[in-house]
Amino acid sequence: MANALYNLIIRRRTIRLFRQREISLGIIKRIVNAARLAPSAANFQFLEYLVITKPDLREKTFPHTRWGGYVYPKRVPSKERRPSAYIIILINKRKSEKPDIRDVGAAAENILLTATSFSLGGCWIKSLERSPLRKTLKIPSHYIIDSLIALGYPAESPKLEEADNVKYWLDKKNRLHVPKRPLENITHYNSIKR
Ligand SMILES: Cc1cc2nc3c(=O)[nH]c(=O)nc-3n(C[C@H](O)[C@H](O)[C@H](O)COP(=O)(O)O)c2cc1C
């Protein structure tokens, strides 16, 4: 079954090591546009995006991000492997009193898949030092910092594994393996028997 979107979804893996190559503004714009067009509960559209591409701001952002907990510290990117851009996902409190966080999931996956379609890789990061990040990037208080997506051209190729466990791991060659629960373990046809 050849289907471009399905193949893209299967191909996408979290990338934490990047080549040092800039991302064109045209591609960044298309990535944010894909986020903009994601489904939104009651169509409140409270999400906004702070795009960080300037080298000095990238350098100030990185220390407030946390990477690859299960393989720490091997997937904390060194200076030569850091992202080319960050998209900080912000919730504008003025647009919704009770923002439905499911919106973030939809937008973030659109970002990651669109990035993959342009041969980029990304890492969605919720483990952030939000207060210093807010200060450094001068983010006003009516925005909640939800999470961030680091983007860049991949310098690793993680491998999908069929396994019913949680922890991703590194092999002897420093390749990342990412377990996903098998389809038959998570699908219940018509009734739940297990
Ligand atoms: C909501 C959310 C938050 C995440 N936060 C982090 C994070 O703080 N740091 C990190 O290195 N990866 C983070 N990840 C990436 C996950 O570790 C990754 O998606 C998971 O290991 C599965 O790998 P895959 O994306 O290749 O399928 C996050 C993913 C999600 C969905």
mmCIF file of C-alpha atoms and ligand atoms in Angstrom:
data_model
loop_
_atom_site.group_PDB
_atom_site.id
_atom_site.type_symbol
_atom_site.label_atom_id
_atom_site.label_comp_id
_atom_site.label_asym_id
_atom_site.label_seq_id
_atom_site.Cartn_x
_atom_site.Cartn_y
_atom_site.Cartn_z
ATOM 1 C CA MET A 1 0.000 0.000 0.000
ATOM 2 C CA ALA A 2 1.850 3.094 -1.184
ATOM 3 C CA ASN A 3 0.710 6.115 0.752
ATOM 4 C CA ALA A 4 3.034 9.067 1.205
ATOM 5 C CA LEU A 5 1.606 10.271 4.518
ATOM 6 C CA TYR A 6 1.507 6.790 6.065
ATOM 7 C CA ASN A 7 5.124 6.187 5.046
ATOM 8 C CA LEU A 8 6.134 9.543 6.515
ATOM 9 C CA ILE A 9 4.451 8.706 9.814
ATOM 10 C CA ILE A 10 6.289 5.396 9.957
ATOM 11 C CA ARG A 11 9.611 7.029 9.034
ATOM 12 C CA ARG A 12 9.449 9.839 11.603
ATOM 13 C CA ARG A 13 11.596 9.303 14.681
ATOM 14 C CA THR A 14 12.726 11.763 17.282
ATOM 15 C CA ILE A 15 16.111 13.191 16.287
ATOM 16 C CA ARG A 16 18.478 14.563 18.932
ATOM 17 C CA LEU A 17 21.723 14.931 16.924
ATOM 18 C CA PHE A 18 21.869 17.399 14.048
ATOM 19 C CA ARG A 19 24.158 18.525 11.235
ATOM 20 C CA GLN A 20 25.234 22.164 11.314
ATOM 21 C CA ARG A 21 23.154 23.438 8.405
ATOM 22 C CA GLU A 22 20.659 26.292 8.476
ATOM 23 C CA ILE A 23 16.981 25.763 7.625
ATOM 24 C CA SER A 24 15.573 28.119 5.013
ATOM 25 C CA LEU A 25 12.896 30.564 6.140
ATOM 26 C CA GLY A 26 10.574 29.153 3.456
ATOM 27 C CA ILE A 27 10.683 25.714 5.078
ATOM 28 C CA ILE A 28 10.259 27.153 8.587
ATOM 29 C CA LYS A 29 7.189 29.053 7.395
ATOM 30 C CA ARG A 30 5.639 25.933 5.909
ATOM 31 C CA ILE A 31 6.273 24.031 9.135
ATOM 32 C CA VAL A 32 4.546 26.708 11.233
ATOM 33 C CA ASN A 33 1.759 26.897 8.673
ATOM 34 C CA ALA A 34 1.169 23.158 9.138
ATOM 35 C CA ALA A 35 0.847 23.794 12.891
ATOM 36 C CA ARG A 36 -1.566 26.673 12.274
ATOM 37 C CA LEU A 37 -3.889 24.434 10.280
ATOM 38 C CA ALA A 38 -4.099 21.632 12.873
ATOM 39 C CA PRO A 39 -7.449 20.806 14.457
ATOM 40 C CA SER A 40 -8.371 23.039 17.411
ATOM 41 C CA ALA A 41 -11.029 22.367 20.068
ATOM 42 C CA ALA A 42 -13.866 24.888 19.532
ATOM 43 C CA ASN A 43 -11.438 26.436 17.043
ATOM 44 C CA PHE A 44 -10.107 28.747 19.783
ATOM 45 C CA GLN A 45 -6.625 28.732 18.160
ATOM 46 C CA PHE A 46 -4.778 29.841 21.264
ATOM 47 C CA LEU A 47 -1.431 28.481 20.085
ATOM 48 C CA GLU A 48 1.346 30.775 18.893
ATOM 49 C CA TYR A 49 4.892 29.978 17.874
ATOM 50 C CA LEU A 50 8.159 31.668 18.779
ATOM 51 C CA VAL A 51 10.715 30.703 16.151
ATOM 52 C CA ILE A 52 14.349 30.899 17.245
ATOM 53 C CA THR A 53 16.902 30.806 14.433
ATOM 54 C CA LYS A 54 19.480 33.480 15.367
ATOM 55 C CA PRO A 55 22.717 31.800 16.556
ATOM 56 C CA ASP A 56 23.025 33.917 19.734
ATOM 57 C CA LEU A 57 19.428 33.159 20.742
ATOM 58 C CA ARG A 58 19.853 29.471 19.925
ATOM 59 C CA GLU A 59 22.862 29.408 22.214
ATOM 60 C CA LYS A 60 20.844 31.021 25.000
ATOM 61 C CA THR A 61 17.923 28.613 24.518
ATOM 62 C CA PHE A 62 19.837 25.332 24.538
ATOM 63 C CA PRO A 63 20.904 25.288 28.228
ATOM 64 C CA HIS A 64 17.233 25.348 29.261
ATOM 65 C CA THR A 65 16.327 22.169 27.355
ATOM 66 C CA ARG A 66 16.591 18.555 28.600
ATOM 67 C CA TRP A 67 17.418 15.684 26.253
ATOM 68 C CA GLY A 68 17.076 11.902 26.093
ATOM 69 C CA GLY A 69 16.474 10.963 29.730
ATOM 70 C CA TYR A 70 16.807 7.178 29.208
ATOM 71 C CA VAL A 71 20.188 7.483 27.496
ATOM 72 C CA TYR A 72 21.527 10.449 29.421
ATOM 73 C CA PRO A 73 23.959 12.080 28.682
ATOM 74 C CA LYS A 74 24.616 10.516 25.267
ATOM 75 C CA ARG A 75 21.811 12.343 23.483
ATOM 76 C CA VAL A 76 22.515 15.766 24.899
ATOM 77 C CA PRO A 77 23.864 17.261 21.679
ATOM 78 C CA SER A 78 27.396 18.672 21.747
ATOM 79 C CA LYS A 79 28.052 22.078 20.136
ATOM 80 C CA GLU A 80 28.617 20.415 16.733
ATOM 81 C CA ARG A 81 25.331 18.530 16.921
ATOM 82 C CA ARG A 82 22.884 21.158 18.124
ATOM 83 C CA PRO A 83 19.586 22.127 16.435
ATOM 84 C CA SER A 84 19.365 24.830 13.762
ATOM 85 C CA ALA A 85 16.030 26.122 15.022
ATOM 86 C CA TYR A 86 13.640 25.947 17.936
ATOM 87 C CA ILE A 87 9.901 26.412 17.685
ATOM 88 C CA ILE A 88 8.546 27.314 21.094
ATOM 89 C CA ILE A 89 4.881 26.404 21.439
ATOM 90 C CA LEU A 90 3.085 29.125 23.379
ATOM 91 C CA ILE A 91 -0.444 29.268 24.746
ATOM 92 C CA ASN A 92 -1.892 32.772 24.509
ATOM 93 C CA LYS A 93 -4.047 32.976 27.652
ATOM 94 C CA ARG A 94 -5.929 35.901 26.144
ATOM 95 C CA LYS A 95 -7.338 33.607 23.458
ATOM 96 C CA SER A 96 -8.810 30.992 25.777
ATOM 97 C CA GLU A 97 -9.547 30.787 29.497
ATOM 98 C CA LYS A 98 -9.391 26.988 29.566
ATOM 99 C CA PRO A 99 -7.042 25.956 26.782
ATOM 100 C CA ASP A 100 -7.538 22.331 25.734
ATOM 101 C CA ILE A 101 -4.038 20.883 25.664
ATOM 102 C CA ARG A 102 -5.013 18.382 22.967
ATOM 103 C CA ASP A 103 -4.529 21.242 20.517
ATOM 104 C CA VAL A 104 -0.802 21.146 21.276
ATOM 105 C CA GLY A 105 -0.570 17.464 20.386
ATOM 106 C CA ALA A 106 -2.194 17.997 17.020
ATOM 107 C CA ALA A 107 -0.037 21.017 16.176
ATOM 108 C CA ALA A 108 3.195 19.413 17.365
ATOM 109 C CA GLU A 109 2.677 16.283 15.299
ATOM 110 C CA ASN A 110 1.977 18.437 12.247
ATOM 111 C CA ILE A 111 5.276 20.230 12.905
ATOM 112 C CA LEU A 112 7.232 16.990 13.294
ATOM 113 C CA LEU A 113 5.727 15.345 10.217
ATOM 114 C CA THR A 114 6.144 18.414 8.026
ATOM 115 C CA ALA A 115 9.752 18.720 9.198
ATOM 116 C CA THR A 116 10.313 15.057 8.281
ATOM 117 C CA SER A 117 8.816 15.676 4.843
ATOM 118 C CA PHE A 118 11.517 18.340 4.265
ATOM 119 C CA SER A 119 14.288 15.886 5.334
ATOM 120 C CA LEU A 120 14.558 17.547 8.729
ATOM 121 C CA GLY A 121 14.390 15.888 12.107
ATOM 122 C CA GLY A 122 12.880 17.129 15.321
ATOM 123 C CA CYS A 123 12.680 16.567 19.029
ATOM 124 C CA TRP A 124 9.594 17.634 20.949
ATOM 125 C CA ILE A 125 10.781 18.790 24.382
ATOM 126 C CA LYS A 126 8.552 19.367 27.350
ATOM 127 C CA SER A 127 11.357 19.105 29.878
ATOM 128 C CA LEU A 128 12.315 22.759 29.989
ATOM 129 C CA GLU A 129 13.499 25.338 32.485
ATOM 130 C CA ARG A 130 10.603 27.643 31.792
ATOM 131 C CA SER A 131 11.387 30.630 34.020
ATOM 132 C CA PRO A 132 14.914 31.296 32.744
ATOM 133 C CA LEU A 133 13.741 30.599 29.198
ATOM 134 C CA ARG A 134 10.969 33.176 29.588
ATOM 135 C CA LYS A 135 13.475 35.719 30.885
ATOM 136 C CA THR A 136 16.091 35.066 28.224
ATOM 137 C CA LEU A 137 13.634 35.234 25.334
ATOM 138 C CA LYS A 138 11.500 37.991 26.899
ATOM 139 C CA ILE A 139 8.267 36.036 26.660
ATOM 140 C CA PRO A 140 5.393 38.094 28.152
ATOM 141 C CA SER A 141 3.425 36.687 31.095
ATOM 142 C CA HIS A 142 0.181 36.184 29.170
ATOM 143 C CA TYR A 143 1.862 33.313 27.338
ATOM 144 C CA ILE A 144 2.237 29.843 28.853
ATOM 145 C CA ILE A 145 5.370 28.107 27.593
ATOM 146 C CA ASP A 146 3.970 24.691 26.724
ATOM 147 C CA SER A 147 6.884 22.935 25.070
ATOM 148 C CA LEU A 148 9.425 23.339 22.328
ATOM 149 C CA ILE A 149 10.386 21.557 19.150
ATOM 150 C CA ALA A 150 14.065 21.467 18.218
ATOM 151 C CA LEU A 151 14.683 21.136 14.488
ATOM 152 C CA GLY A 152 17.599 20.448 12.207
ATOM 153 C CA TYR A 153 19.061 18.171 9.571
ATOM 154 C CA PRO A 154 19.543 14.727 11.164
ATOM 155 C CA ALA A 155 22.933 13.354 12.165
ATOM 156 C CA GLU A 156 21.481 10.079 13.445
ATOM 157 C CA SER A 157 19.037 7.473 12.185
ATOM 158 C CA PRO A 158 17.106 5.870 15.040
ATOM 159 C CA LYS A 159 15.613 2.427 14.492
ATOM 160 C CA LEU A 160 12.047 1.451 15.271
ATOM 161 C CA GLU A 161 11.699 -1.734 17.366
ATOM 162 C CA GLU A 162 8.602 -3.871 17.926
ATOM 163 C CA ALA A 163 8.695 -4.272 21.694
ATOM 164 C CA ASP A 164 6.266 -3.777 24.534
ATOM 165 C CA ASN A 165 8.508 -1.626 26.668
ATOM 166 C CA VAL A 166 9.181 2.005 27.336
ATOM 167 C CA LYS A 167 12.875 2.754 27.365
ATOM 168 C CA TYR A 168 14.688 3.608 24.151
ATOM 169 C CA TRP A 169 18.317 2.458 24.120
ATOM 170 C CA LEU A 170 21.688 2.887 22.371
ATOM 171 C CA ASP A 171 23.599 -0.009 20.812
ATOM 172 C CA LYS A 172 27.394 -0.383 20.675
ATOM 173 C CA LYS A 173 27.525 1.750 17.542
ATOM 174 C CA ASN A 174 25.653 4.580 19.283
ATOM 175 C CA ARG A 175 22.490 3.975 17.242
ATOM 176 C CA LEU A 176 19.243 4.763 19.004
ATOM 177 C CA HIS A 177 16.544 2.059 19.125
ATOM 178 C CA VAL A 178 12.980 3.109 19.882
ATOM 179 C CA PRO A 179 10.513 0.477 21.089
ATOM 180 C CA LYS A 180 6.856 0.733 20.128
ATOM 181 C CA ARG A 181 4.173 -1.544 21.542
ATOM 182 C CA PRO A 182 3.061 -4.078 18.908
ATOM 183 C CA LEU A 183 -0.204 -3.370 17.110
ATOM 184 C CA GLU A 184 -1.911 -6.511 18.450
ATOM 185 C CA ASN A 185 -1.102 -5.477 22.031
ATOM 186 C CA ILE A 186 -2.872 -2.133 21.747
ATOM 187 C CA THR A 187 -5.842 -2.836 19.474
ATOM 188 C CA HIS A 188 -9.138 -4.131 20.808
ATOM 189 C CA TYR A 189 -11.551 -5.244 18.116
ATOM 190 C CA ASN A 190 -15.153 -4.692 19.207
ATOM 191 C CA SER A 191 -14.548 -5.700 22.837
ATOM 192 C CA ILE A 192 -11.743 -5.753 25.369
ATOM 193 C CA LYS A 193 -10.684 -9.355 26.030
ATOM 194 C CA ARG A 194 -7.432 -8.900 27.918
HETATM 195 C C1 LIG B 1 4.839 15.442 25.022
HETATM 196 C C2 LIG B 1 6.232 14.974 24.727
HETATM 197 C C3 LIG B 1 7.289 15.479 25.445
HETATM 198 C C4 LIG B 1 8.604 15.069 25.185
HETATM 199 N N1 LIG B 1 9.625 15.639 25.885
HETATM 200 C C5 LIG B 1 10.910 15.267 25.614
HETATM 201 C C6 LIG B 1 11.985 15.888 26.318
HETATM 202 O O1 LIG B 1 11.784 16.731 27.189
HETATM 203 N N2 LIG B 1 13.251 15.533 25.972
HETATM 204 C C7 LIG B 1 13.514 14.594 24.997
HETATM 205 O O2 LIG B 1 14.674 14.315 24.732
HETATM 206 N N3 LIG B 1 12.492 13.983 24.319
HETATM 207 C C8 LIG B 1 11.208 14.296 24.604
HETATM 208 N N4 LIG B 1 10.170 13.718 23.902
HETATM 209 C C9 LIG B 1 10.461 12.731 22.839
HETATM 210 C C10 LIG B 1 10.142 11.299 23.276
HETATM 211 O O3 LIG B 1 11.185 10.826 24.099
HETATM 212 C C11 LIG B 1 9.988 10.411 22.022
HETATM 213 O O4 LIG B 1 8.877 10.841 21.292
HETATM 214 C C12 LIG B 1 9.829 8.935 22.397
HETATM 215 O O5 LIG B 1 11.016 8.435 22.942
HETATM 216 C C13 LIG B 1 9.419 8.078 21.203
HETATM 217 O O6 LIG B 1 10.320 8.226 20.144
HETATM 218 P P1 LIG B 1 9.816 8.649 18.687
HETATM 219 O O7 LIG B 1 9.407 10.099 18.754
HETATM 220 O O8 LIG B 1 11.010 8.437 17.807
HETATM 221 O O9 LIG B 1 8.660 7.782 18.318
HETATM 222 C C14 LIG B 1 8.856 14.103 24.169
HETATM 223 C C15 LIG B 1 7.765 13.579 23.450
HETATM 224 C C16 LIG B 1 6.480 14.006 23.718
HETATM 225 C C17 LIG B 1 5.327 13.443 22.928
#
